[in-house]
Amino acid sequence: MVLFQVGMQVVFVTGTAGAGKSQLTSILAPWYEERGSTVATVNLDPGATNLPYDPIVDIRDFIDLESIMASHQLGPNGALILSADMIATRLPELQEAIDEYNPDYTIIDTPGQMELFAYRPSGPYIVENITAEGKAVLFLFDSILASTATHFVSLALLAASLQLRLQIPSIPVLSKIDLIGTKWKKIMKWASNATVLEEDIRQEASASDYLLATGVLRSLVKTDSSFELMPFSAQTSEGLVELSATITRILKSGEEVDD
């Protein structure tokens, strides 16, 4: 079985720090390769250490965090912010390195601190200007963070904000489901049923938090910012087949076909 291809497809992997972006990248890339596609993995985090995959293209080859700290007399946080802004200036070199590999899919593992990619100018610039046939973004809902109703709403708002910033199709993924037992099934119910979610907010939140959380929730529902979460575990690969099928459908409006 191979995946029907029309030009390079780019998938940006995003989410809060520790949501499992690099782990998902390390699993998704070989899954496509085993099915006959060529895949370029791109590390876009200049501060990354101990990645669980060997990136084909690595921003650390173009931007050295320690050199930035030394030359600009910055601490780690300041250097990360400056390096994030510098990534956009290296897009031609990143594009050239990707194109030399000539992949069917490019999976871009974005910085661990999501705001460095989503809310600095370079992130939206890269998303808009990287050359590809199709583009999509995965937003990882960390299941541990999303395990209370109010926290789930805050992540849903963050996902909507990211989509507003990047302006490309977004696929929400509930990551690390193996770490919370069967609680992930309740999170899935929240994602599909706003009434159930609002009732659980009422039971767990103070009066002021209830008003804020339900106000955000109703605004998301009103603006049709609802979504279907894709549950996924990097440890067991549960949900991988469904996630890859959704990526294929979103990117190309196509299906997997036999060779």
mmCIF file of C-alpha atoms in Angstrom:
data_model
loop_
_atom_site.group_PDB
_atom_site.id
_atom_site.type_symbol
_atom_site.label_atom_id
_atom_site.label_comp_id
_atom_site.label_asym_id
_atom_site.label_seq_id
_atom_site.Cartn_x
_atom_site.Cartn_y
_atom_site.Cartn_z
ATOM 1 C CA MET A 1 0.000 0.000 0.000
ATOM 2 C CA VAL A 2 1.276 3.463 -0.889
ATOM 3 C CA LEU A 3 -0.120 6.935 -0.401
ATOM 4 C CA PHE A 4 -1.208 8.830 -3.501
ATOM 5 C CA GLN A 5 1.086 11.819 -3.848
ATOM 6 C CA VAL A 6 0.846 15.110 -5.703
ATOM 7 C CA GLY A 7 3.885 17.141 -4.653
ATOM 8 C CA MET A 8 5.314 17.584 -1.184
ATOM 9 C CA GLN A 9 2.974 17.678 1.787
ATOM 10 C CA VAL A 10 4.024 19.545 4.947
ATOM 11 C CA VAL A 11 2.804 18.753 8.459
ATOM 12 C CA PHE A 12 3.669 21.121 11.308
ATOM 13 C CA VAL A 13 3.584 19.472 14.749
ATOM 14 C CA THR A 14 2.650 21.955 17.489
ATOM 15 C CA GLY A 15 1.518 21.960 21.092
ATOM 16 C CA THR A 16 2.476 23.084 24.567
ATOM 17 C CA ALA A 17 5.854 22.160 26.059
ATOM 18 C CA GLY A 18 5.989 18.456 26.860
ATOM 19 C CA ALA A 19 2.890 17.577 24.814
ATOM 20 C CA GLY A 20 4.821 14.952 22.831
ATOM 21 C CA LYS A 21 5.637 16.746 19.572
ATOM 22 C CA SER A 22 9.014 15.109 19.028
ATOM 23 C CA GLN A 23 7.710 11.677 20.002
ATOM 24 C CA LEU A 24 4.885 11.957 17.487
ATOM 25 C CA THR A 25 7.356 13.058 14.809
ATOM 26 C CA SER A 26 9.574 10.063 15.576
ATOM 27 C CA ILE A 27 6.645 7.670 15.070
ATOM 28 C CA LEU A 28 4.808 9.307 12.195
ATOM 29 C CA ALA A 29 7.845 9.548 9.906
ATOM 30 C CA PRO A 30 8.754 5.824 9.855
ATOM 31 C CA TRP A 31 5.065 4.912 9.556
ATOM 32 C CA TYR A 32 4.884 6.749 6.219
ATOM 33 C CA GLU A 33 8.259 5.378 5.130
ATOM 34 C CA GLU A 34 7.136 1.813 5.748
ATOM 35 C CA ARG A 35 4.277 2.467 3.323
ATOM 36 C CA GLY A 36 6.475 3.652 0.495
ATOM 37 C CA SER A 37 6.658 7.410 1.069
ATOM 38 C CA THR A 38 9.832 9.425 1.509
ATOM 39 C CA VAL A 39 9.761 11.616 4.603
ATOM 40 C CA ALA A 40 11.934 14.552 5.670
ATOM 41 C CA THR A 41 11.891 15.273 9.386
ATOM 42 C CA VAL A 42 12.748 18.862 10.303
ATOM 43 C CA ASN A 43 13.748 20.011 13.768
ATOM 44 C CA LEU A 44 12.795 23.676 14.076
ATOM 45 C CA ASP A 45 13.781 24.023 17.742
ATOM 46 C CA PRO A 46 17.270 25.566 18.137
ATOM 47 C CA GLY A 47 17.240 24.656 21.827
ATOM 48 C CA ALA A 48 16.331 20.993 21.358
ATOM 49 C CA THR A 49 18.383 18.280 23.054
ATOM 50 C CA ASN A 50 18.123 14.479 22.907
ATOM 51 C CA LEU A 51 15.629 14.240 20.071
ATOM 52 C CA PRO A 52 14.043 10.774 19.662
ATOM 53 C CA TYR A 53 14.716 10.878 15.893
ATOM 54 C CA ASP A 54 17.576 11.909 13.626
ATOM 55 C CA PRO A 55 16.318 14.970 11.712
ATOM 56 C CA ILE A 56 16.987 15.182 7.994
ATOM 57 C CA VAL A 57 17.051 18.981 8.314
ATOM 58 C CA ASP A 58 18.045 20.585 11.609
ATOM 59 C CA ILE A 59 17.780 24.282 12.424
ATOM 60 C CA ARG A 60 20.681 23.777 14.843
ATOM 61 C CA ASP A 61 22.934 23.414 11.784
ATOM 62 C CA PHE A 62 22.050 26.995 10.836
ATOM 63 C CA ILE A 63 21.497 28.695 14.197
ATOM 64 C CA ASP A 64 23.744 28.068 17.205
ATOM 65 C CA LEU A 65 22.071 28.986 20.475
ATOM 66 C CA GLU A 66 25.286 29.242 22.492
ATOM 67 C CA SER A 67 26.854 31.572 19.932
ATOM 68 C CA ILE A 68 23.786 33.811 20.085
ATOM 69 C CA MET A 69 23.986 33.902 23.877
ATOM 70 C CA ALA A 70 27.670 34.855 23.753
ATOM 71 C CA SER A 71 27.557 37.390 20.934
ATOM 72 C CA HIS A 72 24.432 39.185 22.162
ATOM 73 C CA GLN A 73 25.070 38.742 25.899
ATOM 74 C CA LEU A 74 21.702 37.042 26.387
ATOM 75 C CA GLY A 75 20.431 34.426 28.763
ATOM 76 C CA PRO A 76 18.804 31.205 27.531
ATOM 77 C CA ASN A 77 15.305 32.676 27.238
ATOM 78 C CA GLY A 78 16.434 35.801 25.412
ATOM 79 C CA ALA A 79 18.577 33.732 23.063
ATOM 80 C CA LEU A 80 15.635 31.440 22.288
ATOM 81 C CA ILE A 81 13.440 34.417 21.423
ATOM 82 C CA LEU A 82 16.088 35.930 19.165
ATOM 83 C CA SER A 83 16.838 32.589 17.513
ATOM 84 C CA ALA A 84 13.122 32.045 16.885
ATOM 85 C CA ASP A 85 12.995 35.381 15.072
ATOM 86 C CA MET A 86 16.089 34.420 13.066
ATOM 87 C CA ILE A 87 14.551 31.178 11.771
ATOM 88 C CA ALA A 88 12.563 33.058 9.125
ATOM 89 C CA THR A 89 15.788 34.457 7.668
ATOM 90 C CA ARG A 90 17.041 30.902 7.116
ATOM 91 C CA LEU A 91 13.935 29.680 5.307
ATOM 92 C CA PRO A 92 15.637 29.651 1.852
ATOM 93 C CA GLU A 93 18.360 27.356 3.209
ATOM 94 C CA LEU A 94 15.818 25.165 4.991
ATOM 95 C CA GLN A 95 13.726 24.949 1.825
ATOM 96 C CA GLU A 96 16.780 24.038 -0.248
ATOM 97 C CA ALA A 97 17.799 21.301 2.179
ATOM 98 C CA ILE A 98 14.267 19.867 2.150
ATOM 99 C CA ASP A 99 13.996 20.045 -1.642
ATOM 100 C CA GLU A 100 17.319 18.251 -2.066
ATOM 101 C CA TYR A 101 15.831 15.318 -0.177
ATOM 102 C CA ASN A 102 12.744 15.467 -2.444
ATOM 103 C CA PRO A 103 10.308 14.067 0.135
ATOM 104 C CA ASP A 104 6.666 13.137 -0.264
ATOM 105 C CA TYR A 105 6.053 14.330 3.291
ATOM 106 C CA THR A 106 7.913 16.866 5.415
ATOM 107 C CA ILE A 107 7.160 16.700 9.133
ATOM 108 C CA ILE A 108 8.248 19.838 10.970
ATOM 109 C CA ASP A 109 8.775 19.498 14.719
ATOM 110 C CA THR A 110 8.227 23.020 16.048
ATOM 111 C CA PRO A 111 9.898 24.550 19.132
ATOM 112 C CA GLY A 112 9.080 23.130 22.540
ATOM 113 C CA GLN A 113 7.862 26.518 23.722
ATOM 114 C CA MET A 114 4.910 26.926 21.384
ATOM 115 C CA GLU A 115 4.785 30.699 21.651
ATOM 116 C CA LEU A 116 8.191 30.934 19.951
ATOM 117 C CA PHE A 117 6.620 29.495 16.816
ATOM 118 C CA ALA A 118 2.995 30.567 16.969
ATOM 119 C CA TYR A 119 3.276 34.093 18.355
ATOM 120 C CA ARG A 120 6.567 35.345 16.983
ATOM 121 C CA PRO A 121 6.581 36.648 13.380
ATOM 122 C CA SER A 122 8.760 33.841 12.027
ATOM 123 C CA GLY A 123 6.285 30.998 12.618
ATOM 124 C CA PRO A 124 3.396 32.312 10.498
ATOM 125 C CA TYR A 125 5.951 33.529 7.936
ATOM 126 C CA ILE A 126 7.417 30.038 7.543
ATOM 127 C CA VAL A 127 3.979 28.437 7.335
ATOM 128 C CA GLU A 128 2.906 30.869 4.632
ATOM 129 C CA ASN A 129 6.093 30.863 2.576
ATOM 130 C CA ILE A 130 7.389 27.310 2.661
ATOM 131 C CA THR A 131 6.767 25.769 -0.753
ATOM 132 C CA ALA A 132 4.502 22.724 -0.638
ATOM 133 C CA GLU A 133 1.518 21.178 -2.371
ATOM 134 C CA GLY A 134 -0.417 20.897 0.878
ATOM 135 C CA LYS A 135 0.001 22.090 4.465
ATOM 136 C CA ALA A 136 -1.613 21.175 7.776
ATOM 137 C CA VAL A 137 -0.873 21.653 11.453
ATOM 138 C CA LEU A 138 -1.259 19.115 14.236
ATOM 139 C CA PHE A 139 -2.092 20.651 17.611
ATOM 140 C CA LEU A 140 -1.374 18.302 20.506
ATOM 141 C CA PHE A 141 -3.718 18.437 23.467
ATOM 142 C CA ASP A 142 -1.578 17.095 26.313
ATOM 143 C CA SER A 143 -4.001 14.651 27.950
ATOM 144 C CA ILE A 144 -2.504 15.326 31.379
ATOM 145 C CA LEU A 145 -3.154 19.060 31.033
ATOM 146 C CA ALA A 146 -6.568 18.467 29.477
ATOM 147 C CA SER A 147 -7.806 16.129 32.212
ATOM 148 C CA THR A 148 -9.936 18.797 33.926
ATOM 149 C CA ALA A 149 -12.823 20.493 32.169
ATOM 150 C CA THR A 150 -11.541 24.052 32.638
ATOM 151 C CA HIS A 151 -8.046 23.142 31.458
ATOM 152 C CA PHE A 152 -9.548 21.430 28.430
ATOM 153 C CA VAL A 153 -11.367 24.644 27.515
ATOM 154 C CA SER A 154 -8.160 26.662 27.879
ATOM 155 C CA LEU A 155 -6.369 24.277 25.487
ATOM 156 C CA ALA A 156 -9.289 24.456 23.058
ATOM 157 C CA LEU A 157 -8.973 28.245 23.084
ATOM 158 C CA LEU A 158 -5.228 27.938 22.471
ATOM 159 C CA ALA A 159 -5.901 25.603 19.530
ATOM 160 C CA ALA A 160 -8.348 28.107 18.046
ATOM 161 C CA SER A 161 -5.831 30.901 18.545
ATOM 162 C CA LEU A 162 -3.155 28.877 16.758
ATOM 163 C CA GLN A 163 -5.437 28.225 13.814
ATOM 164 C CA LEU A 164 -6.200 31.942 13.614
ATOM 165 C CA ARG A 165 -2.479 32.706 13.588
ATOM 166 C CA LEU A 166 -1.356 30.097 11.058
ATOM 167 C CA GLN A 167 -4.334 30.077 8.678
ATOM 168 C CA ILE A 168 -3.993 26.452 7.551
ATOM 169 C CA PRO A 169 -6.083 23.352 8.312
ATOM 170 C CA SER A 170 -5.647 22.144 11.897
ATOM 171 C CA ILE A 171 -5.936 18.611 13.245
ATOM 172 C CA PRO A 172 -6.337 18.344 17.039
ATOM 173 C CA VAL A 173 -4.609 15.355 18.624
ATOM 174 C CA LEU A 174 -5.111 14.106 22.187
ATOM 175 C CA SER A 175 -1.603 12.951 23.040
ATOM 176 C CA LYS A 176 -0.190 10.660 25.749
ATOM 177 C CA ILE A 177 -3.498 8.881 26.371
ATOM 178 C CA ASP A 178 -1.605 5.908 27.828
ATOM 179 C CA LEU A 179 -0.617 8.066 30.829
ATOM 180 C CA ILE A 180 -4.109 8.790 32.171
ATOM 181 C CA GLY A 181 -5.814 5.405 32.130
ATOM 182 C CA THR A 182 -9.406 5.574 30.903
ATOM 183 C CA LYS A 183 -9.772 9.311 31.660
ATOM 184 C CA TRP A 184 -9.022 10.115 28.037
ATOM 185 C CA LYS A 185 -12.462 8.782 27.101
ATOM 186 C CA LYS A 186 -14.066 11.565 29.170
ATOM 187 C CA ILE A 187 -11.904 14.121 27.356
ATOM 188 C CA MET A 188 -13.108 12.706 24.038
ATOM 189 C CA LYS A 189 -16.686 13.120 25.249
ATOM 190 C CA TRP A 190 -15.993 16.763 26.132
ATOM 191 C CA ALA A 191 -14.712 17.337 22.604
ATOM 192 C CA SER A 192 -17.898 15.970 21.040
ATOM 193 C CA ASN A 193 -20.529 17.195 23.500
ATOM 194 C CA ALA A 194 -20.435 20.789 24.741
ATOM 195 C CA THR A 195 -23.370 20.185 27.101
ATOM 196 C CA VAL A 196 -21.477 17.466 28.973
ATOM 197 C CA LEU A 197 -18.397 19.666 29.099
ATOM 198 C CA GLU A 198 -20.309 22.639 30.484
ATOM 199 C CA GLU A 199 -21.882 20.507 33.209
ATOM 200 C CA ASP A 200 -18.463 19.201 34.254
ATOM 201 C CA ILE A 201 -17.133 22.765 34.343
ATOM 202 C CA ARG A 202 -20.008 23.692 36.660
ATOM 203 C CA GLN A 203 -19.137 20.842 39.023
ATOM 204 C CA GLU A 204 -15.424 21.588 39.311
ATOM 205 C CA ALA A 205 -15.074 25.382 38.958
ATOM 206 C CA SER A 206 -15.736 28.370 41.173
ATOM 207 C CA ALA A 207 -18.501 30.750 40.130
ATOM 208 C CA SER A 208 -16.122 33.209 38.455
ATOM 209 C CA ASP A 209 -14.159 30.447 36.692
ATOM 210 C CA TYR A 210 -17.416 28.880 35.545
ATOM 211 C CA LEU A 211 -18.532 32.115 33.917
ATOM 212 C CA LEU A 212 -15.188 32.576 32.186
ATOM 213 C CA ALA A 213 -14.828 28.959 31.023
ATOM 214 C CA THR A 214 -18.388 28.648 29.764
ATOM 215 C CA GLY A 215 -18.149 32.044 28.076
ATOM 216 C CA VAL A 216 -15.078 30.839 26.174
ATOM 217 C CA LEU A 217 -16.742 27.508 25.399
ATOM 218 C CA ARG A 218 -19.916 29.100 24.065
ATOM 219 C CA SER A 219 -17.900 31.466 21.909
ATOM 220 C CA LEU A 220 -15.993 28.533 20.419
ATOM 221 C CA VAL A 221 -19.231 26.685 19.729
ATOM 222 C CA LYS A 222 -20.873 29.807 18.294
ATOM 223 C CA THR A 223 -17.992 30.392 15.892
ATOM 224 C CA ASP A 224 -18.018 26.729 14.867
ATOM 225 C CA SER A 225 -14.599 26.119 16.411
ATOM 226 C CA SER A 226 -15.660 22.604 17.425
ATOM 227 C CA PHE A 227 -13.388 19.722 16.524
ATOM 228 C CA GLU A 228 -12.953 15.973 16.637
ATOM 229 C CA LEU A 229 -9.979 14.997 18.761
ATOM 230 C CA MET A 230 -7.735 12.223 17.492
ATOM 231 C CA PRO A 231 -6.583 10.100 20.494
ATOM 232 C CA PHE A 232 -2.973 8.978 20.230
ATOM 233 C CA SER A 233 -0.319 7.190 22.276
ATOM 234 C CA ALA A 234 3.350 7.325 21.327
ATOM 235 C CA GLN A 235 4.020 4.315 23.552
ATOM 236 C CA THR A 236 1.462 1.967 22.002
ATOM 237 C CA SER A 237 0.896 3.719 18.628
ATOM 238 C CA GLU A 238 -2.829 3.620 19.358
ATOM 239 C CA GLY A 239 -4.644 5.981 17.005
ATOM 240 C CA LEU A 240 -1.799 6.145 14.464
ATOM 241 C CA VAL A 241 -3.770 4.646 11.590
ATOM 242 C CA GLU A 242 -6.706 6.979 12.162
ATOM 243 C CA LEU A 243 -4.426 10.009 12.526
ATOM 244 C CA SER A 244 -2.531 9.286 9.307
ATOM 245 C CA ALA A 245 -5.806 8.796 7.427
ATOM 246 C CA THR A 246 -7.037 12.163 8.682
ATOM 247 C CA ILE A 247 -3.780 13.838 7.649
ATOM 248 C CA THR A 248 -4.127 12.317 4.172
ATOM 249 C CA ARG A 249 -7.725 13.492 3.864
ATOM 250 C CA ILE A 250 -7.009 17.018 5.085
ATOM 251 C CA LEU A 251 -3.900 17.516 2.962
ATOM 252 C CA LYS A 252 -5.128 16.087 -0.303
ATOM 253 C CA SER A 253 -8.829 15.287 0.074
ATOM 254 C CA GLY A 254 -7.804 11.820 -1.022
ATOM 255 C CA GLU A 255 -7.673 8.275 0.233
ATOM 256 C CA GLU A 256 -5.018 5.639 0.629
ATOM 257 C CA VAL A 257 -4.929 3.443 -2.473
ATOM 258 C CA ASP A 258 -3.311 0.138 -3.276
ATOM 259 C CA ASP A 259 -0.217 0.175 -5.445
#
